[in-house]
Amino acid sequence: MALFIKPSAGRLTNGFRGASSSHNGVDWAQSGTVRVAAAAAGTVTRSYVSSSYGEVIFIVHQLGGQTFETVYAHLRSGSRQVGAGDTVRQGQFIGYMGSTGDSTGQHLHFELHRGRWNANKTNAVNPLDYIGASSSTPQNSAGAAYPGSYIRTGSRGENVRKIQRAVGVTVDGIFGPNTRQAVINFQRNNGLGVDGIVGPETWNKLF
């Protein structure tokens, strides 16, 4: 079983410390009514309205002898389904994606902390390094090394799958038009050169 699952649908619009060094999570955006789920089993530590996070839920997890805490921010007003002290299972519906708090459009801001959350975010890690990893083989929180060659339209394989998971498109291992467009959107949103090709700079922003 995956250590953590992606908590919502949507395309990645801002990576971990992507647009700024103070962005201690990742953002997924999608229009319409988008369900948000618990990324792993755990206990809700906070469920409230914050001036910055908006409607937000914090969940603490004990996995493989390690404590983690996840944060689900900018949820739709009034949509939170769980309260402090509630036990949740992985994949359980906890609210809807919204745009409350310090937000300019509907998206889920998701943080993963190796250890408990603190105001200085010193335990924050890149969630994309943990989503999909098994509990017996967690991925390196330092990120994935650039594979050494450009990944572009026509590329295939596991590196393409990794990119597809990161940008929130169908994972088929084939770098087609949808993947290229998602990469272009990511590059545009993160101040990168916009060419739809994953080179070292784009790879390092993604991972």
PDB file of C-alpha atoms in Angstrom:
ATOM      1  CA  MET A   1       0.000   0.000   0.000  1.00  0.00           C
ATOM      2  CA  ALA A   2       1.188   3.515  -0.783  1.00  0.00           C
ATOM      3  CA  LEU A   3       2.530   5.472   2.161  1.00  0.00           C
ATOM      4  CA  PHE A   4       0.474   8.487   1.005  1.00  0.00           C
ATOM      5  CA  ILE A   5      -1.982   8.957  -1.830  1.00  0.00           C
ATOM      6  CA  LYS A   6      -2.687  12.113  -3.828  1.00  0.00           C
ATOM      7  CA  PRO A   7      -5.465  13.780  -1.807  1.00  0.00           C
ATOM      8  CA  SER A   8      -7.377  15.335  -4.715  1.00  0.00           C
ATOM      9  CA  ALA A   9      -7.716  15.485  -8.458  1.00  0.00           C
ATOM     10  CA  GLY A  10      -6.231  18.449 -10.295  1.00  0.00           C
ATOM     11  CA  ARG A  11      -3.147  19.646 -12.085  1.00  0.00           C
ATOM     12  CA  LEU A  12      -0.053  20.759 -10.220  1.00  0.00           C
ATOM     13  CA  THR A  13       0.086  24.555 -10.365  1.00  0.00           C
ATOM     14  CA  ASN A  14       2.797  25.257  -7.800  1.00  0.00           C
ATOM     15  CA  GLY A  15       5.456  22.857  -6.623  1.00  0.00           C
ATOM     16  CA  PHE A  16       7.243  22.514  -3.294  1.00  0.00           C
ATOM     17  CA  ARG A  17       9.116  25.799  -2.779  1.00  0.00           C
ATOM     18  CA  GLY A  18       8.354  26.458  -6.428  1.00  0.00           C
ATOM     19  CA  ALA A  19       7.083  30.026  -6.782  1.00  0.00           C
ATOM     20  CA  SER A  20       8.864  31.025  -3.549  1.00  0.00           C
ATOM     21  CA  SER A  21      11.093  29.454  -0.900  1.00  0.00           C
ATOM     22  CA  SER A  22       8.286  29.926   1.622  1.00  0.00           C
ATOM     23  CA  HIS A  23       5.852  27.710  -0.309  1.00  0.00           C
ATOM     24  CA  ASN A  24       6.120  24.651   1.924  1.00  0.00           C
ATOM     25  CA  GLY A  25       3.661  22.426   0.072  1.00  0.00           C
ATOM     26  CA  VAL A  26       2.195  21.746  -3.349  1.00  0.00           C
ATOM     27  CA  ASP A  27      -0.926  23.122  -5.032  1.00  0.00           C
ATOM     28  CA  TRP A  28      -3.379  21.216  -7.214  1.00  0.00           C
ATOM     29  CA  ALA A  29      -6.135  23.112  -9.013  1.00  0.00           C
ATOM     30  CA  GLN A  30      -9.319  22.001 -10.729  1.00  0.00           C
ATOM     31  CA  SER A  31     -12.656  23.677 -11.347  1.00  0.00           C
ATOM     32  CA  GLY A  32     -15.988  22.342 -10.200  1.00  0.00           C
ATOM     33  CA  THR A  33     -16.753  20.232  -7.157  1.00  0.00           C
ATOM     34  CA  VAL A  34     -13.529  18.421  -6.236  1.00  0.00           C
ATOM     35  CA  ARG A  35     -13.379  15.990  -3.322  1.00  0.00           C
ATOM     36  CA  VAL A  36     -10.409  16.049  -0.953  1.00  0.00           C
ATOM     37  CA  ALA A  37      -9.377  12.843   0.810  1.00  0.00           C
ATOM     38  CA  ALA A  38      -7.033  11.939   3.652  1.00  0.00           C
ATOM     39  CA  ALA A  39      -3.647  11.078   2.152  1.00  0.00           C
ATOM     40  CA  ALA A  40      -3.068   8.437   4.834  1.00  0.00           C
ATOM     41  CA  ALA A  41      -4.787   7.002   7.882  1.00  0.00           C
ATOM     42  CA  GLY A  42      -4.430   9.097  11.012  1.00  0.00           C
ATOM     43  CA  THR A  43      -5.999  11.366  13.597  1.00  0.00           C
ATOM     44  CA  VAL A  44      -7.270  14.878  12.965  1.00  0.00           C
ATOM     45  CA  THR A  45      -5.324  17.341  15.099  1.00  0.00           C
ATOM     46  CA  ARG A  46      -7.003  20.555  13.919  1.00  0.00           C
ATOM     47  CA  SER A  47     -10.008  21.482  11.795  1.00  0.00           C
ATOM     48  CA  TYR A  48     -10.741  25.198  11.774  1.00  0.00           C
ATOM     49  CA  VAL A  49     -10.746  28.465   9.819  1.00  0.00           C
ATOM     50  CA  SER A  50      -7.372  30.198   9.532  1.00  0.00           C
ATOM     51  CA  SER A  51      -6.749  33.688   8.107  1.00  0.00           C
ATOM     52  CA  SER A  52      -4.016  32.304   5.830  1.00  0.00           C
ATOM     53  CA  TYR A  53      -4.918  28.627   5.268  1.00  0.00           C
ATOM     54  CA  GLY A  54      -8.650  29.368   5.179  1.00  0.00           C
ATOM     55  CA  GLU A  55     -10.738  26.287   5.967  1.00  0.00           C
ATOM     56  CA  VAL A  56      -8.029  23.804   6.881  1.00  0.00           C
ATOM     57  CA  ILE A  57      -7.562  20.298   8.278  1.00  0.00           C
ATOM     58  CA  PHE A  58      -4.414  18.887   9.913  1.00  0.00           C
ATOM     59  CA  ILE A  59      -3.968  15.099  10.274  1.00  0.00           C
ATOM     60  CA  VAL A  60      -1.177  13.336  12.179  1.00  0.00           C
ATOM     61  CA  HIS A  61      -0.006   9.922  10.978  1.00  0.00           C
ATOM     62  CA  GLN A  62       2.111   7.186  12.553  1.00  0.00           C
ATOM     63  CA  LEU A  63       3.658   5.237   9.676  1.00  0.00           C
ATOM     64  CA  GLY A  64       6.576   2.835   9.834  1.00  0.00           C
ATOM     65  CA  GLY A  65       7.698   4.180  13.193  1.00  0.00           C
ATOM     66  CA  GLN A  66       7.723   7.760  11.897  1.00  0.00           C
ATOM     67  CA  THR A  67       5.370  10.623  12.742  1.00  0.00           C
ATOM     68  CA  PHE A  68       4.049  12.712   9.849  1.00  0.00           C
ATOM     69  CA  GLU A  69       1.503  15.509   9.711  1.00  0.00           C
ATOM     70  CA  THR A  70      -0.451  16.568   6.616  1.00  0.00           C
ATOM     71  CA  VAL A  71      -2.224  19.872   5.970  1.00  0.00           C
ATOM     72  CA  TYR A  72      -5.205  20.407   3.618  1.00  0.00           C
ATOM     73  CA  ALA A  73      -5.785  24.138   3.094  1.00  0.00           C
ATOM     74  CA  HIS A  74      -8.188  26.530   1.296  1.00  0.00           C
ATOM     75  CA  LEU A  75     -11.087  24.061   1.512  1.00  0.00           C
ATOM     76  CA  ARG A  76     -14.540  25.190   0.427  1.00  0.00           C
ATOM     77  CA  SER A  77     -16.374  27.167   3.082  1.00  0.00           C
ATOM     78  CA  GLY A  78     -18.412  24.860   5.305  1.00  0.00           C
ATOM     79  CA  SER A  79     -17.214  21.659   3.608  1.00  0.00           C
ATOM     80  CA  ARG A  80     -15.004  20.186   6.331  1.00  0.00           C
ATOM     81  CA  GLN A  81     -16.282  16.718   7.256  1.00  0.00           C
ATOM     82  CA  VAL A  82     -14.030  15.919  10.223  1.00  0.00           C
ATOM     83  CA  GLY A  83     -13.092  17.552  13.515  1.00  0.00           C
ATOM     84  CA  ALA A  84     -10.172  17.447  15.929  1.00  0.00           C
ATOM     85  CA  GLY A  85      -9.814  14.014  17.500  1.00  0.00           C
ATOM     86  CA  ASP A  86     -11.532  12.124  14.660  1.00  0.00           C
ATOM     87  CA  THR A  87      -9.804   9.051  13.267  1.00  0.00           C
ATOM     88  CA  VAL A  88      -9.672   8.854   9.470  1.00  0.00           C
ATOM     89  CA  ARG A  89      -8.728   6.139   7.024  1.00  0.00           C
ATOM     90  CA  GLN A  90      -6.628   6.624   3.899  1.00  0.00           C
ATOM     91  CA  GLY A  91      -8.839   7.927   1.098  1.00  0.00           C
ATOM     92  CA  GLN A  92     -11.640   9.082   3.401  1.00  0.00           C
ATOM     93  CA  PHE A  93     -13.542  12.150   2.162  1.00  0.00           C
ATOM     94  CA  ILE A  94     -12.699  15.135   4.377  1.00  0.00           C
ATOM     95  CA  GLY A  95     -13.894  18.186   2.400  1.00  0.00           C
ATOM     96  CA  TYR A  96     -14.060  19.954  -0.944  1.00  0.00           C
ATOM     97  CA  MET A  97     -11.392  21.963  -2.736  1.00  0.00           C
ATOM     98  CA  GLY A  98     -12.069  25.668  -2.376  1.00  0.00           C
ATOM     99  CA  SER A  99     -10.507  29.126  -2.290  1.00  0.00           C
ATOM    100  CA  THR A 100     -10.786  30.281   1.326  1.00  0.00           C
ATOM    101  CA  GLY A 101      -8.110  32.207   3.208  1.00  0.00           C
ATOM    102  CA  ASP A 102      -5.059  33.562   1.376  1.00  0.00           C
ATOM    103  CA  SER A 103      -6.042  32.188  -2.025  1.00  0.00           C
ATOM    104  CA  THR A 104      -6.658  33.677  -5.466  1.00  0.00           C
ATOM    105  CA  GLY A 105      -8.474  30.730  -7.044  1.00  0.00           C
ATOM    106  CA  GLN A 106      -9.814  27.265  -6.300  1.00  0.00           C
ATOM    107  CA  HIS A 107      -7.053  24.836  -5.399  1.00  0.00           C
ATOM    108  CA  LEU A 108      -5.833  22.503  -2.660  1.00  0.00           C
ATOM    109  CA  HIS A 109      -2.674  23.532  -0.855  1.00  0.00           C
ATOM    110  CA  PHE A 110      -1.228  20.328   0.607  1.00  0.00           C
ATOM    111  CA  GLU A 111       1.671  20.119   3.025  1.00  0.00           C
ATOM    112  CA  LEU A 112       3.521  17.070   4.333  1.00  0.00           C
ATOM    113  CA  HIS A 113       5.713  17.339   7.419  1.00  0.00           C
ATOM    114  CA  ARG A 114       8.113  14.615   8.527  1.00  0.00           C
ATOM    115  CA  GLY A 115       7.455  15.154  12.201  1.00  0.00           C
ATOM    116  CA  ARG A 116       4.806  17.499  13.564  1.00  0.00           C
ATOM    117  CA  TRP A 117       3.811  20.749  11.871  1.00  0.00           C
ATOM    118  CA  ASN A 118       5.358  23.858  13.410  1.00  0.00           C
ATOM    119  CA  ALA A 119       4.988  27.546  12.609  1.00  0.00           C
ATOM    120  CA  ASN A 120       8.446  27.731  11.029  1.00  0.00           C
ATOM    121  CA  LYS A 121       7.686  24.722   8.781  1.00  0.00           C
ATOM    122  CA  THR A 122      11.075  23.196   9.576  1.00  0.00           C
ATOM    123  CA  ASN A 123       9.767  19.631   9.091  1.00  0.00           C
ATOM    124  CA  ALA A 124       8.200  20.291   5.663  1.00  0.00           C
ATOM    125  CA  VAL A 125       9.192  17.853   2.899  1.00  0.00           C
ATOM    126  CA  ASN A 126       8.174  17.595  -0.744  1.00  0.00           C
ATOM    127  CA  PRO A 127       4.905  15.612  -0.783  1.00  0.00           C
ATOM    128  CA  LEU A 128       5.642  14.338  -4.297  1.00  0.00           C
ATOM    129  CA  ASP A 129       8.566  12.340  -2.891  1.00  0.00           C
ATOM    130  CA  TYR A 130       6.174  10.384  -0.660  1.00  0.00           C
ATOM    131  CA  ILE A 131       2.940  10.036  -2.613  1.00  0.00           C
ATOM    132  CA  GLY A 132       2.843   6.547  -4.086  1.00  0.00           C
ATOM    133  CA  ALA A 133       5.898   5.285  -2.193  1.00  0.00           C
ATOM    134  CA  SER A 134       5.337   2.064  -0.270  1.00  0.00           C
ATOM    135  CA  SER A 135       5.787   2.028   3.483  1.00  0.00           C
ATOM    136  CA  SER A 136       8.744  -0.323   3.080  1.00  0.00           C
ATOM    137  CA  THR A 137      10.496   1.813   0.456  1.00  0.00           C
ATOM    138  CA  PRO A 138       9.901   5.504   1.153  1.00  0.00           C
ATOM    139  CA  GLN A 139      11.495   7.773  -1.410  1.00  0.00           C
ATOM    140  CA  ASN A 140      14.338  10.140  -0.660  1.00  0.00           C
ATOM    141  CA  SER A 141      12.990  13.458   0.590  1.00  0.00           C
ATOM    142  CA  ALA A 142      15.927  15.233  -1.070  1.00  0.00           C
ATOM    143  CA  GLY A 143      14.235  14.768  -4.436  1.00  0.00           C
ATOM    144  CA  ALA A 144      14.953  12.680  -7.498  1.00  0.00           C
ATOM    145  CA  ALA A 145      18.130  13.122  -9.523  1.00  0.00           C
ATOM    146  CA  TYR A 146      17.697  14.459 -13.049  1.00  0.00           C
ATOM    147  CA  PRO A 147      17.874  11.462 -15.424  1.00  0.00           C
ATOM    148  CA  GLY A 148      20.422  13.142 -17.682  1.00  0.00           C
ATOM    149  CA  SER A 149      18.427  13.561 -20.873  1.00  0.00           C
ATOM    150  CA  TYR A 150      15.566  15.788 -21.993  1.00  0.00           C
ATOM    151  CA  ILE A 151      12.087  14.303 -21.659  1.00  0.00           C
ATOM    152  CA  ARG A 152       9.739  15.518 -24.383  1.00  0.00           C
ATOM    153  CA  THR A 153       6.938  14.551 -26.761  1.00  0.00           C
ATOM    154  CA  GLY A 154       7.451  10.915 -27.726  1.00  0.00           C
ATOM    155  CA  SER A 155       9.431   9.985 -24.608  1.00  0.00           C
ATOM    156  CA  ARG A 156       8.273   6.886 -22.745  1.00  0.00           C
ATOM    157  CA  GLY A 157       8.969   5.098 -19.491  1.00  0.00           C
ATOM    158  CA  GLU A 158       9.079   5.491 -15.738  1.00  0.00           C
ATOM    159  CA  ASN A 159      10.430   9.044 -15.781  1.00  0.00           C
ATOM    160  CA  VAL A 160       7.439  10.085 -17.896  1.00  0.00           C
ATOM    161  CA  ARG A 161       5.131   8.391 -15.367  1.00  0.00           C
ATOM    162  CA  LYS A 162       6.816  10.309 -12.548  1.00  0.00           C
ATOM    163  CA  ILE A 163       6.278  13.591 -14.403  1.00  0.00           C
ATOM    164  CA  GLN A 164       2.640  12.693 -15.137  1.00  0.00           C
ATOM    165  CA  ARG A 165       1.972  11.978 -11.463  1.00  0.00           C
ATOM    166  CA  ALA A 166       3.568  15.309 -10.540  1.00  0.00           C
ATOM    167  CA  VAL A 167       1.545  17.417 -12.998  1.00  0.00           C
ATOM    168  CA  GLY A 168      -1.733  15.553 -12.408  1.00  0.00           C
ATOM    169  CA  VAL A 169      -2.461  13.959 -15.783  1.00  0.00           C
ATOM    170  CA  THR A 170      -3.275  10.365 -16.735  1.00  0.00           C
ATOM    171  CA  VAL A 171      -0.286   8.151 -15.953  1.00  0.00           C
ATOM    172  CA  ASP A 172       0.441   6.001 -19.013  1.00  0.00           C
ATOM    173  CA  GLY A 173       4.187   6.490 -19.430  1.00  0.00           C
ATOM    174  CA  ILE A 174       3.787   8.200 -22.818  1.00  0.00           C
ATOM    175  CA  PHE A 175       4.701  11.874 -23.209  1.00  0.00           C
ATOM    176  CA  GLY A 176       1.799  12.995 -25.391  1.00  0.00           C
ATOM    177  CA  PRO A 177      -0.072  16.285 -25.964  1.00  0.00           C
ATOM    178  CA  ASN A 178      -1.841  16.318 -22.574  1.00  0.00           C
ATOM    179  CA  THR A 179       1.400  15.786 -20.698  1.00  0.00           C
ATOM    180  CA  ARG A 180       3.143  18.456 -22.776  1.00  0.00           C
ATOM    181  CA  GLN A 181       0.379  20.980 -22.053  1.00  0.00           C
ATOM    182  CA  ALA A 182       0.517  20.209 -18.323  1.00  0.00           C
ATOM    183  CA  VAL A 183       4.298  20.727 -18.375  1.00  0.00           C
ATOM    184  CA  ILE A 184       3.826  24.049 -20.209  1.00  0.00           C
ATOM    185  CA  ASN A 185       1.320  25.159 -17.553  1.00  0.00           C
ATOM    186  CA  PHE A 186       3.737  24.178 -14.790  1.00  0.00           C
ATOM    187  CA  GLN A 187       6.613  26.021 -16.448  1.00  0.00           C
ATOM    188  CA  ARG A 188       4.503  29.142 -16.934  1.00  0.00           C
ATOM    189  CA  ASN A 189       3.289  29.103 -13.315  1.00  0.00           C
ATOM    190  CA  ASN A 190       6.795  28.639 -11.931  1.00  0.00           C
ATOM    191  CA  GLY A 191       8.672  31.242 -13.962  1.00  0.00           C
ATOM    192  CA  LEU A 192      10.534  28.729 -16.108  1.00  0.00           C
ATOM    193  CA  GLY A 193      11.304  28.761 -19.816  1.00  0.00           C
ATOM    194  CA  VAL A 194       8.117  27.590 -21.525  1.00  0.00           C
ATOM    195  CA  ASP A 195       8.858  24.883 -24.084  1.00  0.00           C
ATOM    196  CA  GLY A 196       6.934  21.801 -22.919  1.00  0.00           C
ATOM    197  CA  ILE A 197      10.195  19.896 -22.486  1.00  0.00           C
ATOM    198  CA  VAL A 198      11.427  18.586 -19.142  1.00  0.00           C
ATOM    199  CA  GLY A 199      15.088  19.516 -18.857  1.00  0.00           C
ATOM    200  CA  PRO A 200      17.174  19.916 -15.683  1.00  0.00           C
ATOM    201  CA  GLU A 201      15.549  23.187 -14.564  1.00  0.00           C
ATOM    202  CA  THR A 202      11.961  21.963 -14.931  1.00  0.00           C
ATOM    203  CA  TRP A 203      12.832  18.559 -13.415  1.00  0.00           C
ATOM    204  CA  ASN A 204      14.375  20.174 -10.349  1.00  0.00           C
ATOM    205  CA  LYS A 205      11.307  22.389  -9.855  1.00  0.00           C
ATOM    206  CA  LEU A 206       9.026  19.362 -10.161  1.00  0.00           C
ATOM    207  CA  PHE A 207      11.019  17.171  -7.777  1.00  0.00           C
TER     208      PHE A 207
END
